[in-house]
XYZ file of C-alpha atoms in Angstrom:
267
model
C -0.070 0.112 -0.100
C 1.226 3.545 -0.758
C 1.756 5.949 1.849
C -0.928 7.975 0.472
C -3.199 4.909 0.794
C -3.079 4.734 4.707
C -4.310 8.199 5.230
C -7.905 8.908 6.565
C -10.391 10.904 4.768
C -11.964 13.126 7.476
C -10.691 12.469 11.032
C -14.067 13.546 12.591
C -16.213 11.490 10.254
C -14.256 8.264 9.718
C -14.968 5.244 11.775
C -14.438 1.455 11.639
C -17.087 -1.322 11.793
C -17.351 -4.905 10.829
C -18.687 -6.372 7.472
C -20.286 -9.672 8.248
C -22.658 -12.012 6.611
C -25.050 -11.856 9.641
C -26.007 -9.599 12.471
C -24.866 -12.232 14.847
C -21.428 -12.300 13.153
C -21.332 -8.511 13.240
C -21.926 -8.420 16.952
C -19.306 -11.070 17.831
C -16.732 -9.232 15.541
C -17.684 -5.952 17.161
C -17.048 -7.525 20.584
C -13.442 -8.445 19.428
C -12.847 -4.928 18.068
C -14.190 -2.806 20.684
C -12.278 -1.452 23.753
C -10.520 1.713 25.013
C -7.351 2.745 23.071
C -5.389 5.262 25.007
C -3.554 6.350 21.914
C -6.882 7.371 20.118
C -8.323 10.783 21.251
C -11.806 9.757 19.997
C -11.860 6.452 22.156
C -14.159 6.172 25.022
C -13.036 4.597 28.212
C -15.967 2.372 28.891
C -16.277 -1.381 29.275
C -17.191 -3.578 26.250
C -20.811 -4.829 26.858
C -22.043 -8.041 25.504
C -23.318 -7.042 22.079
C -25.193 -10.496 21.555
C -27.017 -10.033 24.730
C -30.345 -8.978 23.077
C -30.251 -11.131 19.993
C -33.202 -13.326 19.756
C -35.555 -11.142 21.769
C -38.847 -9.971 20.190
C -39.450 -6.388 19.160
C -43.092 -6.164 19.925
C -43.792 -2.707 21.171
C -40.678 -1.231 20.166
C -40.843 2.255 18.774
C -39.029 2.779 15.465
C -38.581 6.586 14.326
C -38.660 6.883 10.535
C -36.610 9.867 9.567
C -38.711 10.480 6.158
C -37.562 14.123 5.665
C -34.223 12.870 4.565
C -35.171 10.377 2.072
C -38.832 11.297 0.779
C -38.777 13.096 -2.557
C -35.302 11.902 -3.434
C -35.337 8.132 -3.047
C -35.661 6.079 -6.238
C -38.932 4.181 -6.375
C -37.066 1.096 -7.171
C -35.335 1.359 -3.691
C -38.547 2.605 -2.058
C -40.563 -0.478 -2.833
C -38.500 -3.143 -1.020
C -37.877 -0.604 1.874
C -41.530 -0.010 2.286
C -42.037 -3.828 2.183
C -39.567 -4.141 5.064
C -41.572 -1.447 7.131
C -44.613 -3.691 6.727
C -42.517 -6.654 8.111
C -41.349 -4.584 11.027
C -45.024 -4.053 11.680
C -45.894 -7.737 11.622
C -43.158 -8.280 14.160
C -44.974 -5.950 16.542
C -42.905 -2.747 16.269
C -44.618 0.634 16.229
C -43.544 2.762 13.223
C -43.591 6.524 13.953
C -42.625 9.538 11.870
C -39.944 11.700 13.613
C -38.779 15.246 12.665
C -35.366 15.473 11.049
C -33.287 17.417 8.659
C -33.589 17.090 4.851
C -30.845 15.508 2.533
C -29.793 18.885 1.368
C -29.361 20.137 4.932
C -27.472 16.804 5.861
C -25.063 17.533 3.062
C -24.550 21.105 4.010
C -23.484 19.946 7.329
C -21.384 17.077 6.319
C -19.573 18.371 3.263
C -17.712 21.283 4.946
C -16.155 18.888 7.445
C -15.503 16.196 4.832
C -13.767 18.452 2.416
C -12.114 20.730 4.824
C -10.516 17.698 6.820
C -9.744 15.975 3.515
C -7.761 18.884 2.287
C -5.776 19.333 5.727
C -4.789 15.604 5.448
C -4.000 15.160 1.701
C -3.064 18.586 0.571
C 0.657 18.054 0.758
C 0.517 14.679 -0.985
C -1.829 16.121 -3.745
C 0.669 18.775 -4.448
C 3.525 16.451 -4.586
C 1.933 13.194 -5.869
C -1.078 14.241 -7.458
C -0.857 11.619 -10.265
C -1.457 8.844 -7.594
C -4.865 10.325 -6.803
C -8.064 9.922 -8.653
C -9.451 13.089 -10.112
C -12.541 13.001 -7.971
C -10.379 12.583 -4.814
C -8.144 15.719 -5.943
C -11.533 17.612 -6.289
C -12.190 16.763 -2.515
C -9.001 18.496 -1.542
C -9.738 21.568 -3.951
C -13.185 22.029 -2.398
C -11.783 21.840 1.051
C -9.187 24.792 0.324
C -12.236 26.930 -0.574
C -14.096 26.400 2.559
C -13.608 29.322 5.221
C -13.142 28.715 8.937
C -16.502 30.437 9.457
C -18.335 28.079 7.320
C -16.588 25.091 8.938
C -17.340 26.178 12.469
C -21.077 26.987 11.600
C -21.428 23.451 10.179
C -20.008 21.999 13.317
C -22.441 23.989 15.541
C -25.405 22.728 13.440
C -24.038 19.195 13.576
C -24.062 19.495 17.378
C -27.661 20.615 17.345
C -28.820 17.828 15.007
C -27.221 15.211 17.301
C -28.850 16.720 20.351
C -32.174 16.628 18.559
C -31.824 13.099 17.755
C -30.563 12.032 21.162
C -33.681 13.773 22.601
C -35.848 11.848 20.429
C -34.300 8.624 21.492
C -34.631 9.525 25.163
C -38.286 10.330 25.017
C -40.216 9.065 21.824
C -38.470 6.252 20.048
C -36.167 3.476 20.646
C -34.244 3.345 17.317
C -34.202 5.406 14.151
C -34.497 4.030 10.696
C -34.140 5.083 7.005
C -32.800 3.429 3.726
C -29.070 3.185 3.347
C -29.098 5.107 0.019
C -31.715 6.285 -2.411
C -30.611 5.192 -5.602
C -29.996 1.531 -7.092
C -26.379 0.173 -6.733
C -24.262 0.229 -9.779
C -22.665 -2.720 -11.454
C -18.886 -3.266 -10.603
C -17.022 -1.649 -13.527
C -13.583 -2.891 -14.922
C -12.057 0.464 -13.798
C -13.539 2.600 -10.985
C -14.406 6.235 -12.302
C -13.986 7.462 -8.620
C -16.569 8.755 -6.375
C -18.298 11.962 -7.243
C -20.652 13.070 -4.462
C -21.230 16.808 -5.571
C -24.196 15.726 -7.721
C -27.861 16.458 -7.147
C -28.946 12.750 -7.033
C -26.126 11.545 -4.659
C -28.734 10.367 -2.224
C -26.727 8.409 0.250
C -28.173 8.747 3.929
C -25.379 7.191 5.982
C -23.592 10.405 6.499
C -26.453 11.475 9.125
C -24.903 9.174 11.618
C -21.264 9.752 10.633
C -21.418 13.196 11.853
C -23.899 12.501 14.888
C -21.526 9.584 15.939
C -24.499 7.379 16.816
C -23.960 3.555 16.370
C -25.882 2.220 13.330
C -26.133 -1.040 11.519
C -26.965 -1.700 7.871
C -29.081 -4.983 6.894
C -30.226 -6.088 3.560
C -33.858 -5.705 2.868
C -34.544 -7.201 -0.468
C -33.860 -6.598 -4.154
C -34.981 -3.836 -6.528
C -36.752 -4.598 -9.957
C -33.303 -5.144 -11.477
C -32.427 -7.652 -9.016
C -29.812 -5.537 -7.144
C -29.616 -5.392 -3.388
C -31.254 -2.615 -1.290
C -30.483 -1.928 2.365
C -31.760 -0.252 5.195
C -29.953 1.252 8.448
C -31.029 1.338 12.066
C -29.302 3.637 14.658
C -29.681 4.258 18.446
C -28.189 5.927 21.433
C -24.521 6.005 21.849
C -23.160 2.777 23.421
C -26.610 0.966 22.801
C -25.362 -1.278 20.051
C -27.151 -4.174 21.627
C -30.570 -2.516 20.989
C -30.033 -1.652 17.254
C -28.718 -5.234 16.928
C -31.604 -6.651 18.493
C -33.805 -5.028 16.130
C -31.694 -5.821 13.107
C -31.509 -9.314 14.162
C -35.255 -9.551 14.676
C -35.923 -8.506 11.011
C -33.055 -10.600 9.680
C -34.531 -13.620 11.145
C -38.039 -13.041 9.700
C -36.679 -12.501 6.150
C -34.538 -14.511 3.845
C -32.247 -12.045 2.458
C -29.182 -12.787 4.491
C -29.341 -16.447 3.061
C -29.401 -15.580 -0.545
C -25.821 -15.165 -2.318
C -25.043 -14.160 -5.974
C -24.048 -16.836 -8.417
C -20.292 -16.639 -8.881
């Protein structure tokens, strides 16, 4: 791996998490990964809980907050169809679905992008200047965008970011047990022979995972079916900080009631 390849993208947004075939596997891997690291300023000095403790418990009566303001109006119907079918499955399992207030996709991007681009520029600027040919053109644009963002714009986005986090945590304390929305609002693309790079500054780049990147809440993504072209669709469930056991409980209940985790592509 080149030296440029070991650098992070944005220090306040980057995070690690297990990629697993089932919710149970993800919980077990997380137990092995979690723990306090004194060399990491973002690491919390708390004990590692049993992330599998609630797996297998029913979710009857649990309150699921749907963050519709983020995805309604920009989510492709191909994605919405299996997602809405998943919502009906959650109701069958006894969960109570509730619409909760949230920011819009445009507002989410306005909060995330100043941090992502500014921090990316701070990390990669020197390398782009001296080793620009090693970078994808879109990655170099991230640095260019970051250099255009003022300190005032960055700080304003951070203040709004904190307010959004506080609002969601208040919802989780008083009204709902978990939050849910699709993972992305557009169908996945086929794997190309050569990657063109990631261009996120587009009107139709409706990826919804950044909301929990900048609030710092734990979240899990699970498959929820396939679109009309046979391409996979996913949903995400998030909760309170250090309450991974609850979001894994909800995800596991849905996973066990559906066949998606048992289906694999023909290779």
